[in-house]
Amino acid sequence: MSAAGPRPVSIFDVAKLAGVSHQTVSRVINDAPMVADATRARVKAAIADLGYRPNRSARALAGGAVRSVTVLTTDTSLYGTAETLRGIEDAARAAGFSVLISVMDPDQDYSEADILGRLSHDGAAAIVIAHDEVTTYAMRVLHERQPGTTVATGGEHLGNGDRDADWLISLDDRTVAARATRYLLDMGHRTVHYLAIPGKASRRTGWAEALAAAGITAPEAVDSGWSVAAAAEAATGLVADPAVTAILCGNDDLAFGVLHAAHRAGRSVPGDLSVVGFDDYPLAAYHVPPLTTVDLDFRGVGRGAFDLLRYKLEGGSDPRPSWRSPELVVRETSGPPRQ
Amino acid sequence: MSAAGPRPVSIFDVAKLAGVSHQTVSRVINDAPMVADATRARVKAAIADLGYRPNRSARALAGGAVRSVTVLTTDTSLYGTAETLRGIEDAARAAGFSVLISVMDPDQDYSEADILGRLSHDGAAAIVIAHDEVTTYAMRVLHERQPGTTVATGGEHLGNGDRDADWLISLDDRTVAARATRYLLDMGHRTVHYLAIPGKASRRTGWAEALAAAGITAPEAVDSGWSVAAAAEAATGLVADPAVTAILCGNDDLAFGVLHAAHRAGRSVPGDLSVVGFDDYPLAAYHVPPLTTVDLDFRGVGRGAFDLLRYKLEGGSDPRPSWRSPELVVRETSGPPRQ
DNA sequence: GTGAAAGCGCTAACAC
DNA sequence: GTGTTAGCGCTTTCAC
């Protein structure tokens, strides 16, 4: 069952074959200058011959550049998380970093030690994709214990205003939630209901603020879980009420759930009911009818998070935000209310 | 910009504080026997006091148990991949393994060295989620070079029959594709068309075989890309043809694309056209109308892949398959053809 | 039970 | 340009 095999080839084997010292081999594999071209060629040949591959553990131990990031998150199959992860990966790969992913259980209680223990070593570079209590806690702990090597994305700001800008990247979903709410109001809806997703407080805030700004008392937000099924369930009361003509949803899964519930309740969309989602899943544009929603550039944010981390780690030029701002995408699940 | 900080606490610091040798500390953190209870307690206290955390690189270098897996794949945001990854993570986490993920570019050409170089060291444990050319190649290379530490999932069998069973885990989508085809035929459709997803040859094969078994000459399969958009585009010809009454799709995204195209073409589902997907996305059941599709237990397969890997690495009891078999889930996008 | 010595594969710092 | 030496933090093996 065990897979021992012969001892893997090391830097010394290469050195011997090439007739140089192991240090020269090290120089070659690290593209260091100060190696004669002829020597370099000889070493490279030996490397190819032997199929030598550097051992990252040894490299890390010896104090070489680390070139790896640990991503902490709770659910890699959620659209937003998956896309953010994708963005991180893309950027990390391009920079020659490897990415470790550490998935936490949203229903478990973690200690500081639990969280720190997920890193491969003390002070290891980390990116937290924060979108719930557990990951928000992880983000706090890591930022406090190792601010120089931690970056987070998606999390709500810690209330430090701009001081968070050097480690926390987030999309301004609050403003765009307000924008979406106003859009519905402007079409003539008397109010807008909100189907809330756990954690994303800023979306709810934006919605409430837009209502307040219009002089409307916000109806009670309805809480839903993350899944389409939970949303369909949570929205049954809402869709059954003829007075409800517009619903803003915490994300597209919830919107799909609402659409399903509305269909079952015999309410037509957008005739009887306008539904607006959040996230712009790839499917949203191809749904029947196509879903009005908010485009959120998760992948861009993931890339941005990695760029920022790398800047903290290695310096270089200040990375400039490279992600799209959230934007309302009006499609066919929204319209003016029926007279 | 740099994040130096004080030297992290090592095993020696703990040893000193606890008044023992570093070796004893090593024993304690590895739960080795042969340590007096009093000593153990003292060491544990020192560990907590100092906030000591073992360095995984050092551990790996020194020949300790590795406890990490590298997952190779191309697209972490595809449903099947994301779910498989999730299954691997769940199982890995439960077993105390950390998971590294290495994303490859589906459009790039890789050499053997490129692939081997993605592992943290020679012979590092790897799981390949194979679903396209690049990952299939990676799976071949790794299996050939380090069969004892490689497991793959999703890939088509290499034609070795049962000999692949100890490293390749795949769902039998061929049989269930045939089953889905027969289901449509049995309802009275004269033939079934197939919208093909790249790579998944066994699904196409199952479809073709079922048709052949019914004495029907298979129509030309229509190739689509992975995205909903590509599918909607690819299916325009199909949905425009009134002779086409049933379409089996390579996955649910493609099915959603077909549904979209059908709607645009003014064909009703399932009245004019039956559509069957593959994968059973969470959304499928809540789509309007709910999508007939095939349930594929990716998460179970991911878990199974990890269990198998661990068995290869550490022995123990032979892991038994723990995933659900693929099954056709009939919902509301399929029915008998109109007379 | 516990400690001392050696070494994993590599890079850093220094010599030449 | 290149080689030598000394660790990185840990686990192993072998003493006691």
XYZ file of C-alpha atoms (C1' of nucleotides) in Angstrom:
710
model
C 0.000 0.000 0.000
C 2.826 2.347 0.819
C 4.513 4.260 -1.936
C 8.138 4.534 -0.978
C 10.082 4.404 -4.202
C 13.716 5.424 -4.556
C 14.911 8.624 -2.947
C 13.906 11.525 -5.175
C 16.678 13.327 -6.968
C 18.061 16.265 -5.075
C 20.122 19.272 -5.844
C 23.226 17.273 -4.973
C 22.546 14.624 -7.576
C 22.249 17.330 -10.184
C 25.405 19.007 -8.928
C 27.346 15.794 -9.162
C 26.198 15.037 -12.680
C 26.921 18.564 -13.848
C 30.243 18.634 -12.076
C 29.470 21.736 -10.021
C 28.576 22.494 -6.429
C 25.032 22.216 -5.187
C 25.014 25.962 -4.681
C 25.496 26.587 -8.353
C 22.531 24.384 -9.040
C 20.540 26.438 -6.593
C 21.564 29.564 -8.451
C 20.449 28.110 -11.730
C 17.037 27.014 -10.550
C 16.493 30.415 -8.986
C 17.571 32.275 -12.091
C 20.216 34.077 -10.127
C 22.823 36.026 -12.079
C 26.517 35.268 -11.647
C 26.502 31.937 -13.396
C 28.484 31.384 -16.567
C 26.308 30.537 -19.515
C 28.147 27.325 -20.154
C 27.728 26.209 -16.564
C 24.093 27.162 -16.600
C 23.535 25.089 -19.705
C 25.316 22.107 -18.212
C 23.248 22.298 -15.061
C 20.024 22.642 -16.971
C 20.885 19.591 -18.981
C 21.557 17.640 -15.823
C 18.246 18.782 -14.378
C 16.376 17.623 -17.441
C 18.324 14.378 -17.519
C 17.559 13.493 -13.976
C 14.059 14.905 -13.966
C 14.973 16.952 -10.948
C 12.252 18.999 -9.269
C 12.805 21.334 -6.335
C 11.270 20.444 -3.024
C 9.065 23.286 -1.885
C 9.188 22.363 1.750
C 12.945 22.541 1.796
C 12.827 25.775 -0.057
C 10.344 27.302 2.341
C 12.295 26.043 5.321
C 15.541 27.462 4.085
C 13.960 30.865 3.969
C 13.444 31.205 0.267
C 10.552 33.235 -1.028
C 7.402 31.468 0.033
C 5.285 31.772 -3.067
C 2.157 30.296 -1.684
C -1.118 31.616 -0.321
C -3.689 29.930 1.814
C -7.270 30.793 1.014
C -9.729 30.402 3.867
C -13.397 30.095 3.140
C -16.499 28.144 4.036
C -18.182 27.101 0.833
C -16.296 26.646 -2.391
C -19.370 25.788 -4.365
C -21.207 29.052 -3.861
C -21.017 31.135 -6.998
C -19.451 34.185 -5.392
C -16.876 32.151 -3.526
C -16.023 29.982 -6.486
C -15.505 33.001 -8.710
C -13.432 34.846 -6.153
C -11.306 31.770 -5.698
C -10.935 31.575 -9.432
C -9.695 35.151 -9.550
C -7.185 34.463 -6.807
C -5.987 31.344 -8.571
C -5.592 33.072 -11.888
C -3.503 35.844 -10.400
C -1.543 33.477 -8.179
C -0.734 31.164 -11.027
C 0.454 34.048 -13.154
C 2.745 35.111 -10.343
C 4.057 31.620 -9.762
C 2.358 31.179 -6.407
C 0.676 27.992 -5.369
C -2.644 28.166 -3.619
C -3.707 26.174 -0.644
C -7.303 26.125 0.265
C -8.653 25.630 3.702
C -12.357 25.136 4.026
C -14.038 25.893 7.313
C -17.340 24.590 8.572
C -19.883 27.407 8.856
C -21.574 25.646 11.744
C -18.556 25.070 13.881
C -16.980 27.168 16.602
C -13.344 27.930 16.021
C -10.681 29.148 18.378
C -7.897 31.482 17.371
C -5.549 28.539 17.432
C -7.793 26.575 15.079
C -7.599 29.353 12.569
C -3.916 30.061 12.874
C -3.283 26.323 12.680
C -4.706 26.234 9.187
C -1.734 28.104 7.827
C 1.247 26.089 6.766
C 3.450 28.026 9.132
C 3.407 31.004 11.378
C 2.861 34.151 9.365
C 2.042 32.335 6.138
C 0.285 34.471 3.548
C -3.488 34.231 3.717
C -6.545 35.459 1.882
C -9.903 35.110 3.576
C -13.038 35.032 1.480
C -15.436 36.322 4.097
C -19.158 35.961 3.767
C -20.439 34.602 7.033
C -19.721 34.621 10.734
C -17.005 32.024 10.703
C -15.013 33.557 7.905
C -15.492 37.044 9.288
C -14.030 35.831 12.557
C -11.132 34.227 10.709
C -10.538 37.464 8.872
C -10.429 39.386 12.142
C -8.074 36.949 13.831
C -5.636 36.779 10.974
C -5.643 40.479 10.367
C -4.923 41.094 14.011
C -2.225 38.473 14.366
C -0.485 38.933 11.066
C -1.610 42.106 9.349
C 1.392 42.067 7.061
C 0.437 38.806 5.432
C -3.344 38.840 5.483
C -5.835 40.151 2.990
C -9.572 39.610 2.954
C -12.341 39.942 0.461
C -16.085 40.126 0.567
C -16.207 40.938 4.238
C -18.053 43.877 5.648
C -15.719 46.650 6.693
C -14.670 46.606 10.302
C -15.777 50.178 10.753
C -12.353 51.665 10.336
C -13.310 53.435 7.178
C -10.429 53.927 4.815
C -7.987 52.355 7.201
C -9.166 48.967 6.007
C -8.292 49.741 2.440
C -4.874 48.154 2.617
C -6.137 44.694 3.431
C -9.875 44.474 2.815
C -11.268 44.431 -0.662
C -14.953 44.646 -1.090
C -17.458 45.581 -3.670
C -19.802 48.385 -2.827
C -22.976 46.346 -2.816
C -24.632 48.773 -0.469
C -24.757 51.535 -3.034
C -25.915 49.274 -5.798
C -28.595 47.737 -3.576
C -29.889 51.244 -3.038
C -29.674 51.857 -6.739
C -31.713 48.745 -7.527
C -34.308 49.726 -4.958
C -34.617 53.204 -6.399
C -34.959 51.732 -9.870
C -38.008 49.778 -8.733
C -39.463 52.733 -6.903
C -38.978 54.989 -9.890
C -41.029 52.651 -12.018
C -43.931 53.203 -9.713
C -43.759 50.466 -7.097
C -45.066 51.746 -3.771
C -42.443 49.848 -1.862
C -39.817 47.171 -2.337
C -39.524 44.022 -0.266
C -36.230 42.390 0.552
C -35.440 38.697 0.741
C -32.284 38.644 2.806
C -29.294 36.395 2.496
C -27.389 35.614 5.702
C -24.362 37.769 6.369
C -24.612 40.337 3.607
C -25.693 43.209 5.835
C -24.612 45.921 3.452
C -27.087 44.829 0.819
C -29.889 45.066 3.291
C -28.622 48.437 4.440
C -28.561 49.835 0.921
C -32.106 48.688 0.373
C -33.314 50.215 3.645
C -31.538 53.476 2.954
C -33.080 53.885 -0.470
C -36.502 53.316 0.993
C -35.838 55.803 3.774
C -34.572 58.361 1.293
C -37.861 58.034 -0.558
C -39.767 58.581 2.635
C -41.035 55.025 2.740
C -41.131 52.900 5.872
C -39.282 49.733 5.007
C -41.335 46.554 5.291
C -39.864 43.775 7.387
C -37.070 42.031 5.471
C -37.653 38.321 5.024
C -34.761 36.063 5.964
C -33.790 33.192 3.725
C -31.062 30.581 3.775
C -28.500 30.303 0.991
C -30.229 27.742 -1.167
C -32.821 28.069 -3.903
C -34.985 25.676 -1.961
C -34.796 27.777 1.177
C -35.644 30.882 -0.794
C -38.646 29.318 -2.470
C -39.856 28.341 0.955
C -39.102 31.665 2.611
C -40.788 33.626 -0.145
C -44.131 31.833 -0.147
C -45.744 34.420 2.084
C -44.379 37.290 0.052
C -45.528 35.996 -3.308
C -48.964 35.143 -1.960
C -49.577 38.756 -1.001
C -51.011 40.774 -3.909
C -49.809 43.975 -2.277
C -46.230 42.859 -2.831
C -45.210 44.001 -6.299
C -41.438 44.152 -6.103
C -38.852 41.974 -4.386
C -35.133 42.576 -4.190
C -33.226 39.387 -3.463
C -29.925 38.859 -1.641
C -28.532 36.864 -4.542
C -29.580 35.177 -7.759
C -30.248 31.815 -6.154
C -32.795 33.507 -3.938
C -34.248 35.261 -6.962
C -34.661 31.947 -8.745
C -36.371 30.612 -5.662
C -38.753 33.560 -5.656
C -39.464 33.096 -9.344
C -40.298 29.487 -8.655
C -42.571 30.384 -5.755
C -44.265 33.104 -7.801
C -44.933 30.677 -10.584
C -46.497 28.205 -8.191
C -48.615 30.955 -6.690
C -49.822 31.872 -10.139
C -48.297 35.322 -10.172
C -46.775 36.449 -13.422
C -43.381 38.078 -13.652
C -42.931 40.949 -14.303
C -46.636 41.640 -14.731
C -47.751 40.987 -11.173
C -44.372 40.969 -9.562
C -40.933 42.381 -10.258
C -37.954 40.361 -9.081
C -34.389 41.613 -8.905
C -31.433 39.417 -8.020
C -27.849 39.997 -7.003
C -24.587 38.555 -8.438
C -25.472 38.009 -12.081
C -24.924 34.290 -12.365
C -24.037 33.196 -15.887
C -27.455 31.639 -16.037
C -29.298 34.844 -15.185
C -29.186 36.192 -18.724
C -30.502 32.914 -20.120
C -33.202 32.252 -17.649
C -36.757 32.380 -18.913
C -37.462 35.214 -18.436
C -33.957 36.690 -18.191
C -33.273 37.911 -14.671
C -32.761 41.537 -13.730
C -29.845 41.499 -11.350
C -26.649 43.164 -10.198
C -23.353 42.412 -11.863
C -20.662 41.788 -9.239
C -17.120 41.238 -10.405
C -16.061 38.533 -7.975
C -13.293 37.291 -10.173
C -11.846 40.758 -10.417
C -11.986 41.111 -6.681
C -10.182 37.805 -6.253
C -7.452 38.983 -8.580
C -7.301 42.269 -6.710
C -6.974 40.505 -3.392
C -4.033 38.514 -4.615
C -2.365 41.555 -6.137
C -2.746 43.413 -2.879
C -1.318 40.522 -0.909
C 1.632 40.274 -3.180
C 2.240 43.960 -2.817
C 2.260 43.606 0.947
C 4.618 40.673 0.697
C 7.037 41.891 -1.900
C 6.421 45.564 -2.410
C 6.608 46.860 -5.928
C 4.178 49.261 -7.466
C 0.963 49.950 -5.656
C -1.693 47.709 -7.230
C -4.589 49.629 -8.636
C -8.121 48.316 -8.335
C -8.882 46.390 -11.466
C -12.381 45.182 -10.915
C -15.624 46.444 -12.336
C -17.966 48.383 -10.086
C -21.264 46.707 -9.285
C -23.914 47.592 -11.783
C -27.609 46.984 -12.131
C -28.417 44.889 -15.195
C -32.003 45.367 -16.201
C -33.501 42.378 -17.995
C -36.997 40.973 -18.060
C -38.092 40.098 -14.550
C -38.731 43.706 -13.630
C -41.086 46.363 -14.858
C -43.691 48.874 -13.736
C -46.462 47.570 -11.502
C -49.812 46.837 -13.020
C -52.232 49.772 -12.622
C 5.944 46.620 2.874
C 7.748 43.542 4.090
C 6.346 41.551 6.963
C 9.295 40.309 8.954
C 8.154 40.243 12.567
C 9.946 38.366 15.316
C 11.115 34.840 14.696
C 8.132 32.512 15.139
C 8.200 30.270 18.163
C 9.755 26.905 17.530
C 9.844 23.587 19.209
C 12.964 24.681 21.058
C 11.266 27.646 22.659
C 8.563 25.367 23.919
C 11.127 22.855 25.165
C 12.969 25.509 27.067
C 9.875 26.856 28.736
C 8.677 23.404 29.664
C 12.109 22.363 30.842
C 12.362 19.359 28.544
C 14.207 18.497 25.357
C 12.840 19.519 21.987
C 12.378 15.859 21.278
C 9.852 15.465 24.023
C 7.921 18.356 22.601
C 7.920 16.610 19.256
C 6.512 13.532 20.940
C 3.757 15.507 22.531
C 2.644 17.275 19.391
C 2.612 13.973 17.561
C 0.635 12.220 20.239
C 3.360 9.646 20.603
C 3.195 7.325 23.588
C 6.099 7.116 26.025
C 5.605 10.500 27.599
C 4.747 10.884 31.258
C 1.404 12.492 31.833
C 2.893 15.234 33.932
C 5.463 16.070 31.266
C 2.827 16.034 28.587
C 0.710 18.466 30.525
C 3.641 20.777 31.113
C 4.532 20.789 27.449
C 0.968 21.412 26.403
C 0.796 24.353 28.749
C 3.974 25.783 27.275
C 2.583 25.328 23.770
C -0.576 27.197 24.656
C 1.407 29.869 26.471
C 3.679 30.575 23.577
C 1.061 30.083 20.892
C 3.353 27.566 19.257
C 2.301 26.092 15.914
C 4.225 23.412 14.068
C 5.831 24.323 10.787
C 4.512 22.027 8.100
C 7.438 22.497 5.793
C 9.881 21.407 8.440
C 7.679 18.505 9.274
C 7.424 17.413 5.675
C 11.143 17.836 5.162
C 12.024 15.776 8.172
C 10.050 12.919 6.751
C 6.973 13.155 8.857
C 3.636 12.085 7.477
C 2.769 14.489 4.692
C -0.927 15.000 5.229
C -1.592 17.072 2.188
C -3.071 16.487 -1.250
C -2.755 18.506 -4.382
C -5.864 18.679 -6.522
C -5.280 19.348 -10.200
C -8.083 20.679 -12.317
C -8.928 23.247 -14.938
C -12.039 25.045 -13.852
C -13.050 25.366 -10.241
C -16.217 27.216 -11.025
C -17.866 24.487 -13.066
C -20.546 22.807 -11.025
C -19.168 19.295 -11.317
C -15.637 20.363 -10.499
C -16.678 22.564 -7.624
C -18.728 19.795 -6.084
C -16.021 17.193 -6.532
C -13.545 19.542 -4.950
C -15.947 20.065 -2.115
C -16.153 16.330 -1.541
C -12.389 16.035 -1.517
C -12.077 18.929 0.898
C -14.663 17.539 3.253
C -12.959 14.187 3.440
C -9.499 15.698 3.606
C -10.431 18.035 6.383
C -11.951 15.208 8.371
C -8.710 13.264 7.991
C -6.551 16.233 8.931
C -5.112 16.693 5.461
C -4.622 20.081 3.909
C -5.537 20.559 0.291
C -3.561 22.414 -2.310
C -5.217 23.264 -5.518
C -3.480 23.691 -8.772
C -5.498 25.091 -11.617
C -4.397 24.418 -15.175
C -5.274 26.374 -18.263
C -7.434 24.282 -20.616
C -5.990 26.086 -23.611
C -2.345 25.629 -22.824
C 0.070 22.894 -23.762
C 1.802 21.299 -20.840
C 4.896 19.167 -20.659
C 5.360 16.329 -18.224
C 7.675 18.551 -16.232
C 5.036 21.266 -16.027
C 2.634 18.844 -14.482
C 5.050 17.173 -12.109
C 6.276 20.610 -11.101
C 2.871 21.464 -9.734
C 3.312 19.072 -6.866
C 4.958 20.363 -3.747
C 7.596 17.694 -4.003
C 8.450 14.584 -5.883
C 5.829 11.948 -5.274
C 3.437 14.256 -3.460
C -0.102 12.938 -3.204
C -2.346 14.109 -6.011
C -5.948 13.911 -7.100
C -6.804 14.906 -10.645
C -10.314 16.032 -11.476
C -10.296 15.122 -15.131
C -12.847 16.447 -17.569
C -10.950 17.732 -20.561
C -7.826 17.112 -22.576
C -5.431 18.912 -20.301
C -6.574 17.252 -17.117
C -6.777 13.878 -18.808
C -3.167 14.284 -19.837
C -2.230 15.303 -16.304
C -4.002 12.244 -14.987
C -2.053 10.002 -17.360
C 1.293 11.535 -16.536
C 0.840 11.401 -12.806
C -0.542 7.920 -12.822
C 2.377 6.731 -14.855
C 5.057 8.498 -12.859
C 3.683 7.999 -9.395
C 0.901 5.438 -9.385
C 1.194 4.966 -5.657
C 0.238 8.521 -4.850
C -2.169 9.447 -7.629
C -5.900 9.114 -7.873
C -8.191 10.589 -10.494
C -11.859 11.250 -10.827
C -14.238 12.026 -13.629
C -11.878 10.864 -16.305
C -12.780 8.372 -18.948
C -11.242 5.013 -18.298
C -7.956 4.369 -19.985
C -9.259 1.189 -21.497
C -7.715 -1.067 -18.926
C -11.062 -2.172 -17.635
C -11.059 -3.120 -14.001
C -7.357 -2.513 -13.677
C -8.113 1.174 -13.333
C -10.321 0.609 -10.336
C -7.592 1.227 -7.819
C -6.947 4.781 -8.901
C -9.732 6.025 -11.154
C -13.135 6.810 -9.782
C -15.863 7.606 -12.186
C -19.583 7.658 -12.358
C -21.205 5.484 -14.958
C -22.692 8.262 -17.022
C -22.705 6.100 -20.099
C -25.343 3.765 -18.749
C -27.499 6.545 -17.433
C -27.223 8.468 -20.710
C -28.562 5.377 -22.412
C -31.256 5.130 -19.795
C -32.327 8.744 -20.373
C -32.412 8.189 -24.109
C -34.532 5.093 -23.749
C -36.885 6.977 -21.450
C -37.521 9.519 -24.194
C -37.896 6.847 -26.846
C -40.316 4.901 -24.703
C -42.569 7.920 -24.467
C -42.930 7.859 -28.216
C -40.234 10.153 -29.556
C -39.016 8.893 -32.907
C -35.455 9.826 -32.117
C -33.407 11.766 -29.588
C -30.926 14.474 -30.440
C -27.784 15.100 -28.444
C -26.186 18.415 -27.577
C -22.652 17.432 -26.718
C -20.383 18.843 -24.079
C -16.649 18.742 -24.807
C -14.773 15.833 -23.316
C -17.573 13.733 -21.920
C -17.408 11.021 -24.544
C -19.132 8.394 -22.437
C -22.341 10.373 -22.294
C -22.408 10.578 -26.031
C -21.642 6.908 -26.290
C -24.495 5.955 -24.004
C -26.886 8.023 -26.063
C -25.684 6.487 -29.335
C -25.885 2.967 -27.956
C -29.445 3.377 -26.768
C -30.455 4.638 -30.174
C -28.675 1.776 -31.890
C -30.312 -0.734 -29.575
C -33.681 0.643 -30.635
C -32.735 0.257 -34.262
C -32.559 3.982 -34.826
C -29.829 5.697 -36.796
C -28.439 8.361 -34.536
C -28.739 11.902 -35.831
C -25.572 13.955 -35.899
C -24.694 15.117 -32.378
C -24.428 18.878 -32.061
C -21.313 20.189 -30.374
C -21.563 22.945 -27.822
C -19.092 24.745 -25.581
C -19.372 24.643 -21.796
C -21.397 27.794 -21.288
C -25.117 28.445 -21.305
C -24.509 31.095 -23.925
C -22.657 28.670 -26.181
C -25.416 26.128 -25.785
C -28.171 28.583 -26.635
C -26.225 29.462 -29.727
C -25.403 25.895 -30.706
C -28.978 24.764 -30.261
C -30.657 27.347 -32.455
C -30.753 25.029 -35.435
C -32.075 22.162 -33.388
C -34.916 24.058 -31.778
C -35.936 25.613 -35.072
C -36.563 22.200 -36.574
C -40.118 20.977 -35.839
C -38.965 17.417 -36.469
C -36.795 17.606 -33.394
C -38.932 16.634 -30.410
C -36.391 15.506 -27.836
C -32.925 16.720 -26.897
C -30.556 15.161 -24.425
C -27.968 17.653 -23.183
C -24.403 17.120 -21.979
C -25.089 18.979 -18.759
C -27.639 21.233 -17.131
C -26.049 24.436 -18.343
C -26.534 23.223 -21.874
C -30.101 22.254 -21.056
C -30.800 25.746 -19.761
C -29.331 27.131 -22.949
C -31.609 24.909 -25.002
C -34.612 25.949 -22.957
C -33.726 29.549 -23.621
C -33.328 28.953 -27.337
C -36.584 27.007 -27.470
C -38.413 29.822 -25.773
C -37.061 32.325 -28.248
C -38.047 30.068 -31.117
C -41.536 29.891 -29.733
C -41.468 26.195 -29.006
C -43.112 25.085 -25.819
C -41.518 22.672 -23.396
C -42.430 19.892 -22.959
C -45.306 20.227 -25.403
C -43.291 20.747 -28.570
C -39.959 19.705 -27.232
C -38.594 17.526 -24.440
C -35.318 18.567 -22.854
C -33.211 16.430 -20.546
C -30.108 17.667 -18.774
C -27.231 16.062 -16.945
C -25.803 16.774 -13.455
C -28.858 17.934 -11.542
C -27.740 21.404 -10.520
C -29.422 22.635 -7.350
C -31.328 25.024 -9.545
C -32.727 22.319 -11.806
C -35.536 21.397 -9.468
C -36.556 25.028 -9.082
C -36.361 26.076 -12.664
C -39.595 27.015 -14.374
C -40.415 24.430 -15.534
C -38.361 22.086 -13.340
C -35.716 20.336 -15.386
C -35.628 16.631 -16.076
C -32.021 15.652 -15.602
C -29.571 13.086 -14.265
C -28.454 13.155 -10.663
C -24.679 12.740 -10.448
C -23.109 12.504 -7.017
C -19.966 14.542 -7.589
C -19.468 15.283 -3.966
C -19.601 11.602 -3.131
C -17.087 10.880 -5.832
C -14.766 13.539 -4.434
C -14.987 11.972 -1.022
C -14.394 8.564 -2.545
C -11.328 9.807 -4.372
C -9.807 11.093 -1.197
C -10.620 7.930 0.708
C -9.000 5.877 -2.001
C -5.919 8.054 -1.992
C -5.592 7.800 1.730
C -5.885 4.068 1.505
C -3.065 3.982 -1.014
C -0.965 6.202 1.178
C -1.580 4.722 4.575
C -3.289 1.421 4.070
C -6.055 0.521 6.459
C -9.335 -0.992 5.495
C -10.280 -1.038 1.854
C -12.553 1.956 1.265
C -15.945 1.034 -0.062
C -17.654 3.155 -2.689
C -19.919 5.581 -0.899
C -21.445 7.564 -3.689
C -24.891 7.347 -5.218
C -25.270 5.819 -8.655
C -26.359 8.198 -11.409
C -30.093 8.317 -11.704
C -32.570 9.884 -14.061
C -34.749 12.449 -12.308
C -37.922 13.028 -14.281
C -39.393 16.469 -13.794
C -41.332 18.727 -16.106
C -39.276 19.469 -19.191
C -39.949 16.073 -20.703
C -43.051 14.274 -21.867
C -44.550 12.412 -24.777
C -44.376 14.118 -28.167
C -47.461 15.858 -29.440
C -49.484 13.598 -31.757
C 10.535 7.913 29.865
C 13.738 11.113 28.089
C 17.762 13.211 25.717
C 21.490 13.703 22.055
C 22.871 13.379 17.441
C 22.068 13.291 12.632
C 19.933 14.719 8.609
C 15.677 15.901 5.376
C 16.708 19.562 0.691
C 17.369 23.812 0.271
C 19.101 29.009 0.492
C 21.915 32.611 2.841
C 26.207 34.487 3.894
C 30.537 34.335 3.169
C 34.789 32.919 1.307
C 37.842 32.380 -2.668
C 31.876 32.953 -11.153
C 31.997 29.352 -8.006
C 32.525 26.624 -3.682
C 32.076 26.142 1.473
C 29.689 26.468 5.625
C 25.856 26.968 8.434
C 21.527 26.745 9.464
C 15.808 26.725 8.607
C 12.306 23.397 12.245
C 11.342 19.244 12.491
C 11.457 13.780 12.900
C 14.210 9.977 12.912
C 17.392 6.641 15.267
C 19.729 5.394 18.955
C 21.551 6.109 23.436
C 20.671 6.261 28.315
